[in-house]
Structure formats: structure tokens, C-alpha cells
Coordinates of C-alpha atoms and ligand atoms in Angstrom, one line a residue:
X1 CA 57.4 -10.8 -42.9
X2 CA 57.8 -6.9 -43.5
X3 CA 54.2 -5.5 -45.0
X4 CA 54.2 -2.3 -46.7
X5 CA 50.7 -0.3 -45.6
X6 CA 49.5 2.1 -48.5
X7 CA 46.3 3.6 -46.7
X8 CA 43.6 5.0 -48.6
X9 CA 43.1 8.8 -49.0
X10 CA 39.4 8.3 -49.7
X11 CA 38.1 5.9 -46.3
X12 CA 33.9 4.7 -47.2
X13 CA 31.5 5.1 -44.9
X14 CA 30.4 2.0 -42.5
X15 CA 27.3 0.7 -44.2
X16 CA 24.1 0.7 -42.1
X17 CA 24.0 -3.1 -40.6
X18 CA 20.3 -3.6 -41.7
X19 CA 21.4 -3.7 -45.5
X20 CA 24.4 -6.1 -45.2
X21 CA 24.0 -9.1 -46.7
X22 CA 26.5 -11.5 -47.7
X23 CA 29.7 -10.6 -49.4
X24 CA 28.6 -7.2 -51.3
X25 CA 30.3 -4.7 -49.2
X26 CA 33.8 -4.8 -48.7
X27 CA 36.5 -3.0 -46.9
X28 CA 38.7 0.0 -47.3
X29 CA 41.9 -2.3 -47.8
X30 CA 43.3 -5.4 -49.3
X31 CA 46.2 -8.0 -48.6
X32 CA 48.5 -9.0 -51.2
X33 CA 51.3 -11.3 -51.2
X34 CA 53.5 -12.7 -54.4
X35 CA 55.2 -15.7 -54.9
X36 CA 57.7 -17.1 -57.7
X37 CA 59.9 -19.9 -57.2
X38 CA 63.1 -18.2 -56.7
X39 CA 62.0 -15.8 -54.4
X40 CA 59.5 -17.2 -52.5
X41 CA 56.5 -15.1 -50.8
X42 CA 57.5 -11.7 -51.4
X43 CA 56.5 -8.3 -51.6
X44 CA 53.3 -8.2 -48.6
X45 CA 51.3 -5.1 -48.8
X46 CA 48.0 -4.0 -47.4
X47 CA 46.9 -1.6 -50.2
X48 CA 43.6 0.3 -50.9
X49 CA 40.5 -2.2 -52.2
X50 CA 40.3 -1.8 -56.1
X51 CA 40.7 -3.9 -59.3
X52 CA 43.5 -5.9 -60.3
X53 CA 45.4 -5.7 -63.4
X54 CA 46.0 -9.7 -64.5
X55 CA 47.5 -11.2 -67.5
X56 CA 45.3 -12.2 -69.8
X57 CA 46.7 -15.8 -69.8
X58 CA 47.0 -16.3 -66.1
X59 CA 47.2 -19.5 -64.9
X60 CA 43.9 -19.3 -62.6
X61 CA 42.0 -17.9 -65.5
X62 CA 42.4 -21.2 -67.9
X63 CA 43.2 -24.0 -65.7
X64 CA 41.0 -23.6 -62.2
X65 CA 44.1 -23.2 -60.1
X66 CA 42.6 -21.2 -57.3
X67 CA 42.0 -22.1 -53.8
X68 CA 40.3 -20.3 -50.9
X69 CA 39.7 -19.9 -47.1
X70 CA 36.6 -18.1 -45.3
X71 CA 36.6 -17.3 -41.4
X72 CA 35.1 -14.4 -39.5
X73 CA 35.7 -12.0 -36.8
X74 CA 33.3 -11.5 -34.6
X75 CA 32.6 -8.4 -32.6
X76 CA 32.1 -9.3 -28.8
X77 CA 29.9 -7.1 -25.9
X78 CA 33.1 -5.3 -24.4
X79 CA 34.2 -3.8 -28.4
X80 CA 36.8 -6.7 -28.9
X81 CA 37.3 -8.1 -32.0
X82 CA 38.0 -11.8 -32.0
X83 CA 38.6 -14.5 -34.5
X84 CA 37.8 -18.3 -34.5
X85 CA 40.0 -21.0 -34.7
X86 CA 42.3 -19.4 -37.3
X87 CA 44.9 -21.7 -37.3
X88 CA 43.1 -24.4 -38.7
X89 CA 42.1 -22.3 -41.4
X90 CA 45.5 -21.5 -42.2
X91 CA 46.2 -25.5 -42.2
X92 CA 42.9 -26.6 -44.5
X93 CA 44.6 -23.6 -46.9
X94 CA 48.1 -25.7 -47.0
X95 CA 46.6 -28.8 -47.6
X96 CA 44.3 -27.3 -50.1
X97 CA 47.4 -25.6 -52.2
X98 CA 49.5 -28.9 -51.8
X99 CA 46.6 -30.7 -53.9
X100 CA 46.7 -28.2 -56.1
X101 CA 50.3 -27.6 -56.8
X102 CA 50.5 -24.3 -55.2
X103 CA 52.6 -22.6 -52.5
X104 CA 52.3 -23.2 -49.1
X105 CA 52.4 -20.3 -46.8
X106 CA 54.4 -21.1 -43.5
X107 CA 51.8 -21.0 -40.4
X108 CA 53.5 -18.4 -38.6
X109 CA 53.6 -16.0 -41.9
X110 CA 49.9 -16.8 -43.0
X111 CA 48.6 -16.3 -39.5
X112 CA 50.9 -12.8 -39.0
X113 CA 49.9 -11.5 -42.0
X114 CA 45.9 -12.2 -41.7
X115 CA 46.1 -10.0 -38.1
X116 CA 47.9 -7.3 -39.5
X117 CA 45.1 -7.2 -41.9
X118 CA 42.2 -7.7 -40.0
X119 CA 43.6 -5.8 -37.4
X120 CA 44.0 -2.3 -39.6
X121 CA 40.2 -3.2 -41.4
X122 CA 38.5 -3.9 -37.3
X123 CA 36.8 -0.6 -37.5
X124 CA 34.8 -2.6 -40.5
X125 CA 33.2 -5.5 -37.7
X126 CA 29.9 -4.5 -37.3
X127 CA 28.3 -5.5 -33.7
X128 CA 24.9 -5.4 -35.0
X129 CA 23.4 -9.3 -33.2
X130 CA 24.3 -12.0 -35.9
X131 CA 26.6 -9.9 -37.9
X132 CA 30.4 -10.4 -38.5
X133 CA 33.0 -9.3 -40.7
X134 CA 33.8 -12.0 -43.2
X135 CA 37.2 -12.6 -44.2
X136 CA 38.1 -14.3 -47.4
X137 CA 41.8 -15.1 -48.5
X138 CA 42.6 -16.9 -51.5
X139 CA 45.3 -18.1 -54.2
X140 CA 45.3 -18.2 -57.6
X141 CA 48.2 -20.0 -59.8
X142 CA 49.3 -16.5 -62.2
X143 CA 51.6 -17.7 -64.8
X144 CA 51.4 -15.8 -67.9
X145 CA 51.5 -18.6 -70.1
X146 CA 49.0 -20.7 -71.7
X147 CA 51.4 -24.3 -71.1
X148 CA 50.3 -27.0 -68.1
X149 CA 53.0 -26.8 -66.0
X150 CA 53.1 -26.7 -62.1
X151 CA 52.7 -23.1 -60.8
X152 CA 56.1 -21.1 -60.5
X153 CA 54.1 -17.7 -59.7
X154 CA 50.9 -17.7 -57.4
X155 CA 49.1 -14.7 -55.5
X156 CA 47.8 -14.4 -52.3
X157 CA 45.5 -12.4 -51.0
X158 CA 43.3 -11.5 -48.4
X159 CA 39.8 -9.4 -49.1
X160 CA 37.2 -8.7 -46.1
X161 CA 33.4 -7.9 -46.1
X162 CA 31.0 -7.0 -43.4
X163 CA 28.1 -9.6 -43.4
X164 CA 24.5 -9.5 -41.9
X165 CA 22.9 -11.8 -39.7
X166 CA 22.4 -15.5 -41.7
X167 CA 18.9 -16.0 -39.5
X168 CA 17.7 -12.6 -39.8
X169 CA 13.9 -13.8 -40.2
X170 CA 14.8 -16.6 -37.6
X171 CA 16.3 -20.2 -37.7
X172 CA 14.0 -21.9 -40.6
X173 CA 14.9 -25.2 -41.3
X174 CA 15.6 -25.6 -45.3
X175 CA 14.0 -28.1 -48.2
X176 CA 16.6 -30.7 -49.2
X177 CA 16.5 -32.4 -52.5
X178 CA 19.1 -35.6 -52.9
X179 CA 21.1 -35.6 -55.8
X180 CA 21.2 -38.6 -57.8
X181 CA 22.7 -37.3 -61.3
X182 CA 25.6 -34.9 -60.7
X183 CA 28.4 -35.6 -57.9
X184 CA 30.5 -32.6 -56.3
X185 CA 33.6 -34.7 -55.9
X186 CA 35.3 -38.3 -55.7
X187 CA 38.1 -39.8 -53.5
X188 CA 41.6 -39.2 -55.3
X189 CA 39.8 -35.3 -56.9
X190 CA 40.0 -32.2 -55.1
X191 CA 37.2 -33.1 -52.5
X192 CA 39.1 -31.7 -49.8
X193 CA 40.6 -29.2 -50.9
X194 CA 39.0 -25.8 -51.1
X195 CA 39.0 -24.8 -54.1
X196 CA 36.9 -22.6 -57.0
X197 CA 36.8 -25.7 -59.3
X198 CA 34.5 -28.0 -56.5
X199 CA 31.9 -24.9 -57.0
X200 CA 31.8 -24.9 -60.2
X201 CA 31.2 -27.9 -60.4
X202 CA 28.3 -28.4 -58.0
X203 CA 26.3 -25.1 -59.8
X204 CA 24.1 -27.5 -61.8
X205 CA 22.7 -29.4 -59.4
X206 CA 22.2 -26.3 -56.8
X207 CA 20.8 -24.6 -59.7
X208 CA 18.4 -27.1 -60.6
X209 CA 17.3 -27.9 -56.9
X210 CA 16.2 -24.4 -57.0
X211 CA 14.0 -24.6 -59.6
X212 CA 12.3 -27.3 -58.3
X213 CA 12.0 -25.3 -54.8
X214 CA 14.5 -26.6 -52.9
X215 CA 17.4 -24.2 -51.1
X216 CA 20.4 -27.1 -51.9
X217 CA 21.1 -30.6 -52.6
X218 CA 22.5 -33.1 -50.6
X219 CA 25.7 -34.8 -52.5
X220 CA 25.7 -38.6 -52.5
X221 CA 29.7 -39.9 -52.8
X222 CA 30.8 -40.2 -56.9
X223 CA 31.8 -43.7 -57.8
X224 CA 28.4 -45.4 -56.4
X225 CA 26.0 -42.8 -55.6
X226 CA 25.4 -44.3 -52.4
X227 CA 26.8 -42.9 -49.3
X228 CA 25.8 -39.0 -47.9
X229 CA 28.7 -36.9 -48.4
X230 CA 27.8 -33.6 -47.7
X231 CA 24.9 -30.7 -48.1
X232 CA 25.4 -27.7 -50.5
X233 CA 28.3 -26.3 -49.4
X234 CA 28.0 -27.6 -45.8
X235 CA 28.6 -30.9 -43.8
X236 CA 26.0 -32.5 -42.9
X237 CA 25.3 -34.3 -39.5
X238 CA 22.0 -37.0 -38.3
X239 CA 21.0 -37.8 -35.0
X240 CA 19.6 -41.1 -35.7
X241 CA 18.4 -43.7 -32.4
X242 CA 19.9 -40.7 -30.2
X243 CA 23.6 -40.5 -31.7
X244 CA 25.0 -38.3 -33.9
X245 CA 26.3 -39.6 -37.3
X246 CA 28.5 -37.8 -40.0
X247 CA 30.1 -38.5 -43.3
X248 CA 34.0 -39.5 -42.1
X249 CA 36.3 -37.1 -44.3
X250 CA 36.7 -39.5 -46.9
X251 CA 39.2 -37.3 -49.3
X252 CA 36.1 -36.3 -51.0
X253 CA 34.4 -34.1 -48.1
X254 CA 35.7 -31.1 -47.1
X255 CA 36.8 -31.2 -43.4
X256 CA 35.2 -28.1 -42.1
X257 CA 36.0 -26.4 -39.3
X258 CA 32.1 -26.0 -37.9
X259 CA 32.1 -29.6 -38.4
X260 CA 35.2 -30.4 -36.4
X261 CA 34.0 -28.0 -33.9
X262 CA 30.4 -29.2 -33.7
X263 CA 32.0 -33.1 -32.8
X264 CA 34.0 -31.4 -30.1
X265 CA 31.2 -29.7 -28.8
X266 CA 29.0 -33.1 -28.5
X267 CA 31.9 -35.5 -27.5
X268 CA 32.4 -33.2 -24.7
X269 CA 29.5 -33.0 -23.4
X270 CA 29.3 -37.0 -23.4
X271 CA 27.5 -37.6 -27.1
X272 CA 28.3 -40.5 -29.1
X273 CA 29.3 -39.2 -32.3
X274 CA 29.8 -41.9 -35.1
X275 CA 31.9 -40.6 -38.1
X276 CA 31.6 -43.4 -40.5
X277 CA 29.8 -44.7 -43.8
X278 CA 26.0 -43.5 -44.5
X279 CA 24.2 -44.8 -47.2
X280 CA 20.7 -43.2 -48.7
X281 CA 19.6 -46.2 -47.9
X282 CA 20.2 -46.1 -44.2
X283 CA 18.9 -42.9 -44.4
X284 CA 15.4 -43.4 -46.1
X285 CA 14.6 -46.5 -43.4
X286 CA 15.7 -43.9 -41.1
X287 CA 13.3 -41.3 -42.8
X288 CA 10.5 -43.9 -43.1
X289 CA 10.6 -45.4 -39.4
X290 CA 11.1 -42.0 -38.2
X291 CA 14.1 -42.4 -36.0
X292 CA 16.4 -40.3 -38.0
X293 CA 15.3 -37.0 -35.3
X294 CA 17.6 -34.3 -36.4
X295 CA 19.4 -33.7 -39.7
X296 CA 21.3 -30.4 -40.3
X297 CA 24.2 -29.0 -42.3
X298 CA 27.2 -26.9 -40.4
X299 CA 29.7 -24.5 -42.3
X300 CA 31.0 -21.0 -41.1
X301 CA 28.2 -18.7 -42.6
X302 CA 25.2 -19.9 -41.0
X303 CA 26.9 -21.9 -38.2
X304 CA 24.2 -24.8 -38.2
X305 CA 21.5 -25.1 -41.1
X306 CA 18.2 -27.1 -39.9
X307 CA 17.1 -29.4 -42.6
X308 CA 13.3 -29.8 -42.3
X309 CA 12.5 -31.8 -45.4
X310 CA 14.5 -34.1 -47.8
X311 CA 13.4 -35.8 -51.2
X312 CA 14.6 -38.6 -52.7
X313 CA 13.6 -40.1 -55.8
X314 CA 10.6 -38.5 -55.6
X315 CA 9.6 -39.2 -51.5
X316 CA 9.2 -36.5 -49.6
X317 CA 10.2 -36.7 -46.2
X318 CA 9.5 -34.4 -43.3
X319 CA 12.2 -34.1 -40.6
X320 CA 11.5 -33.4 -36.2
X321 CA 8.0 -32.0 -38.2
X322 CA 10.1 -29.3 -39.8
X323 CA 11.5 -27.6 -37.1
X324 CA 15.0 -26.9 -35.6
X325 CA 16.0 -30.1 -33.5
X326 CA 17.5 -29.9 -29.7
X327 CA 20.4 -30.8 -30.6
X328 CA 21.0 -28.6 -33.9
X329 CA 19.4 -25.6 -31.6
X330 CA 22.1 -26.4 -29.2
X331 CA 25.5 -26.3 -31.2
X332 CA 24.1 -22.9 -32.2
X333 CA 23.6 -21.7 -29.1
X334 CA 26.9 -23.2 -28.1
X335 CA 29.0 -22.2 -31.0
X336 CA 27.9 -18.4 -31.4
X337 CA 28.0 -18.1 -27.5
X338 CA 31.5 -18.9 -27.9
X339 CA 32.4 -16.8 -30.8
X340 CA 30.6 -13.9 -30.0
X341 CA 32.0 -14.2 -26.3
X342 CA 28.5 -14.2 -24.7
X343 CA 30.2 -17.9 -23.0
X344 CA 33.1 -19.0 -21.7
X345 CA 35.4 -20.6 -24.6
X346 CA 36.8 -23.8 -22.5
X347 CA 38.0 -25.2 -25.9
X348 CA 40.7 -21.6 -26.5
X349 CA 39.3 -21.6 -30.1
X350 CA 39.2 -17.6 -30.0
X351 CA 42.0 -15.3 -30.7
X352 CA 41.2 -12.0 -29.6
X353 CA 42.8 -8.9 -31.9
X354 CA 45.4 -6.6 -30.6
Ligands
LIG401 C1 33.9 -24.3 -46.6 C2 33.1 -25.5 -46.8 C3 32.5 -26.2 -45.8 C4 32.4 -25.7 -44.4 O1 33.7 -25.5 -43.8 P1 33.8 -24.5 -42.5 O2 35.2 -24.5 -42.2 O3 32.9 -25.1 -41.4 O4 33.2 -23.2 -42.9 C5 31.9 -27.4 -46.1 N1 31.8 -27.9 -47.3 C6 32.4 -27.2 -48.4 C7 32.3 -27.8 -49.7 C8 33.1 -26.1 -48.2 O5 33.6 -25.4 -49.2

């Protein structure tokens, strides 16, 4: 694919790393790629950050057609600037747009133009412990029509943002409250898929979880409000009687990569790791005769997530007396080592850039 590179006359300076925090700050340039269903993906340029110009009746705008990706690179001891496991990224991104009737991006193109991006924005990766540079892409459905009809012009694009440490104050387990009312997703929606729409609709329940002092709420499935499906906007994992149990990807979890990568991790190091059915139920005789020993939530922006408390209906429960598990300590220790480069990555989930 042939992208056209309109640098900036006016570069911004490299924010100081103690004041990043999480998606505020963002790069000099950004990726943009067009689609229509004659021509295909056309048209890829890397031009300077700013505003876009959309038509009022976009697609995305009225009908939640948007879906998105978010990854890092990671600045390692020797100056290198490496990614993790981008390809499967690029894959949960076709899967997302075939569920919601946009273009797919051919692997090879998608993974050729997010180097050539991140490659010319590497400069931005701070090397600051704990801090990355956060990439985003994402595609919205741009029609300029007001009618429900499949998408015949989309835009992709990529946008980055230097990020500061999650665990600045150190790893502190987080309050959990179980959501009983709202649900995020069911089998048959958009579940998997990663898309605006699933966040929209999970703001009410965050919101009010908040208010009531908790940091996020753990989803039970929607049809029976009965089995864990995920936490916030992480998986969610148990070690209950010494194995680790997870949520299988039921069509209405998102399959993340931390997740995949965390049940890697373990199975190679000889865990049993059950992915199967977990109902509240299981999990509150768990709770109560205190052999559920670890519970934590995994996604790329805070790796692993202790979870040191959970309510349900009112019962507070107190999980591994608040504190960041063995286990959950572990995968972090494991999965930063790796994509920071401090270990050796046996698994080949880095790509170093050029
Ligand atoms: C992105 C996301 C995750 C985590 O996926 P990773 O690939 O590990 O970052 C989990 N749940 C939801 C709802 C997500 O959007």
C-alpha cells in the first residue's frame, strides 16, 4: 500500500513523563485510510494530528457503526521500540468490522500501515518505568446519508498517545461491585466485537458503581444474570481450589489479548486453567468458604487489575485480605518483563520496530 507522508512544519515538544496520564497527549501525526466499495482502501496518508471535517449525517454519528483496536509500544533498556502481539489485534479488528458490516483490512496492509505509523511517531515512546506509547486505530461507517443501509464508505485511522504508568502509586487491588440490573452484552449482540456501542452501553452501571465507591462492576451474562462475564472493561480471571478459572468467550466476551496471553503464560508453566461456565453463585460459596484465592481482571492498560473486594447483593466480600495474589503478581511480572524486554520472550509475541 503506497502512503503519502505530509509532515508537520510545527513538531510539539515531548511532554514531561510525570504528567502523562492516559490518552490526553497525542502525537505529532495521524493515519488515515478511505474506503468505498468500488475502490476499496484507498488513499493512505500519515498527515499532521488535527480535527476532521465529517458530514453531518455520517454514518458513525447516527447509527454506532464504529469499531476500535488499542495496543502499545513499549520502549525497551537498549532504545528499541517494540510492539506486542500486533497481529492478533489486527485479527480481533476484522472480526470486529465483519459483525458490524464494515470493511475488512487485509492482514498484511493493516499490519504495514500501523509500522509505518508508529515507526515515523517512535520519537513519541516515552521510556519513563511503566510508560508506553498507546496506539489506538479505529473505523467508523461515513456515509453521508441518513438511510440504514450496510456501509459503502468507512474510515480508518490510526491515532497515538504517550501514556503514564497504570500503577504509579503501586499495584492496589480495586473495589468490585456485581451488577445485577444492567448487562454489557448478550450472545448473538456485539459482545465480541470491539466496538463504541458496548461502552456506551456499560456507562450506567460504571457510573453508578462509582458513586457508590466502587472503581467498576463486574458484568453477569444478559439473558439470566447468572454466569461472570467479564470486569469493567477487562476479563476477569479466579484462582479457586488452586486452578485458574475464566469466563470461556461466549460471543458475548470480548476475547482479549492479555487474556489469551495470561492462559498461555499459566498453561506453560504447567497451571490448570479451566475456561468454562461461572455462575455468581459458584462464586459467592467460593467467596464465603474462602477458597476463591485470587480474582483479577486483565486488559492491555493496566496488564493485570487485583480485585480486592467484591459485593453482591449487598455482601461484601474481602479477597487474599485485599492484596495482590501470587499468581496475579506473577503474570505481571511475566507479561511486562516480556514486553518491556527486561525477559526473554520464549512465546515471539514482540515485534521490534525498524
Ligand atoms: C479491549 C477490551 C478488553 C481487553 O482486551 P486486551 O486485548 O487484553 O486489551 C476486555 N474487555 C473489553 C470489553 C474490551 O473492550
Amino acid at each position: 500500500m503506497k502512503i503519502k507522508i505530509v509532515k508537520t512544519s510545527s513538531p510539539k515538544e515531548k511532554p514531561d513523563p510525570s504528567t502523562l496520564g492516559f490518552g490526553k497527549i497525542f502525537t505529532d501525526h495521524m493515519f488515515i485510510m478511505d474506503y468505498d466499495v468500488d475502490k476499496g482502501w484507498h488513499d493512505a496518508r500519515i498527515v499532521p494530528f488535527g480535527y476532521l471535517s465529517i458530514h453531518p449525517a455520517s454514518t458513525c454519528l447516527h447509527y454506532g457503526s464504529e469499531i476500535f483496536e488499542g495496543l502499545k509500544a513499549y520502549r525497551r533498556a537498549d532504545g528499541k521500540v517494540q510492539l506486542f502481539r500486533p497481529l492478533e489485534n489486527i485479527k480481533r479488528m476484522n472480526n470486529s468490522a465483519e459483525r458490524l458490516c464494515l470493511p475488512q483490512i487485509p492482514e498484511d496492509v493493516a499490519l504495514e500501515v500501523l509500522t509505518t505509523f508508529v515507526e515515523l511517531e517512535q520519537d513519541w515512546t516515552p521510556s519513563a518505568p511503566g510508560t508506553s506509547l498507546y496506539l489506538r486505530p479505529f473505523m467508523i461507517g461515513n456515509d453521508e446519508t441518513l438511510g440504514v443501509h450496510a456501509v459503502h464508505h468507512a474510515t480508518y485511522m490510526i491515532i497515538a498517545s504517550p501514556v503514564g504508568s497504570y500503577y504509579k502509586e503501586g499495584i492496589n487491588p480495586v473495589r468490585i461491585m456485581i451488577e445485577d440490573q444492567d448487562v454489557r452484552a448478550v450472545r448473538g449482540g456485539t459482545g465480541y466485537a470491539k466496538c463504541g456501542g458496548n461502552y456506551a452501553a456499560s456507562n450506567r452501571a460504571g457510573q453508578r458503581a462509582e458513586e457508590k465507591g466502587y472503581s467498576q462492576v463486574l458484568w453477569l451474562d444478559g439473558v439470566e444474570r447468572k454466569y461472570i462475564e467479564e470486569v469493567g472493561a477487562m476479563n476477569v480471571m479466579f484462582k479457586i481450589k488452586g486452578k485458574i478459572v475464566t469466563p470461556y468467550l461466549s460471543g458475548s466476551i470480548l476475547p482479549g489479548i492479555t487474556r489469551k496471553s495470561c492462559i498461555e503464560v499459566l498453561k506453560s508453566e504447567g497451571y490448570e486453567v479451566e475456561e468454562r461456565l461461572l455462575s455468581v453463585d459458584e462464586l459467592s460459596q467460593a467467596m464465603t468458604d474462602g477458597t476463591l484465592e485470587e480474582a483479577w481482571g486483565c486488559g492491555t492498560a493496566a496488564v493485570v487489575s487485583p480485585i480486592g473486594e467484591l459485593c453482591y447483593k449487598q455482601h461484601r466480600y474481602i479477597v487474599n485480605e485485599g492484596k495482590i495474589g501470587p499468581i496475579t503478581q506473577h503474570l505481571y511480572d511475566t507479561l511486562t518483563g516480556i514486553q518491556w524486554g527486561k525477559i526473554e520472550d520464549k512465546f515471539g509475541w514482540t515485534m521490534p520496530l525498524k
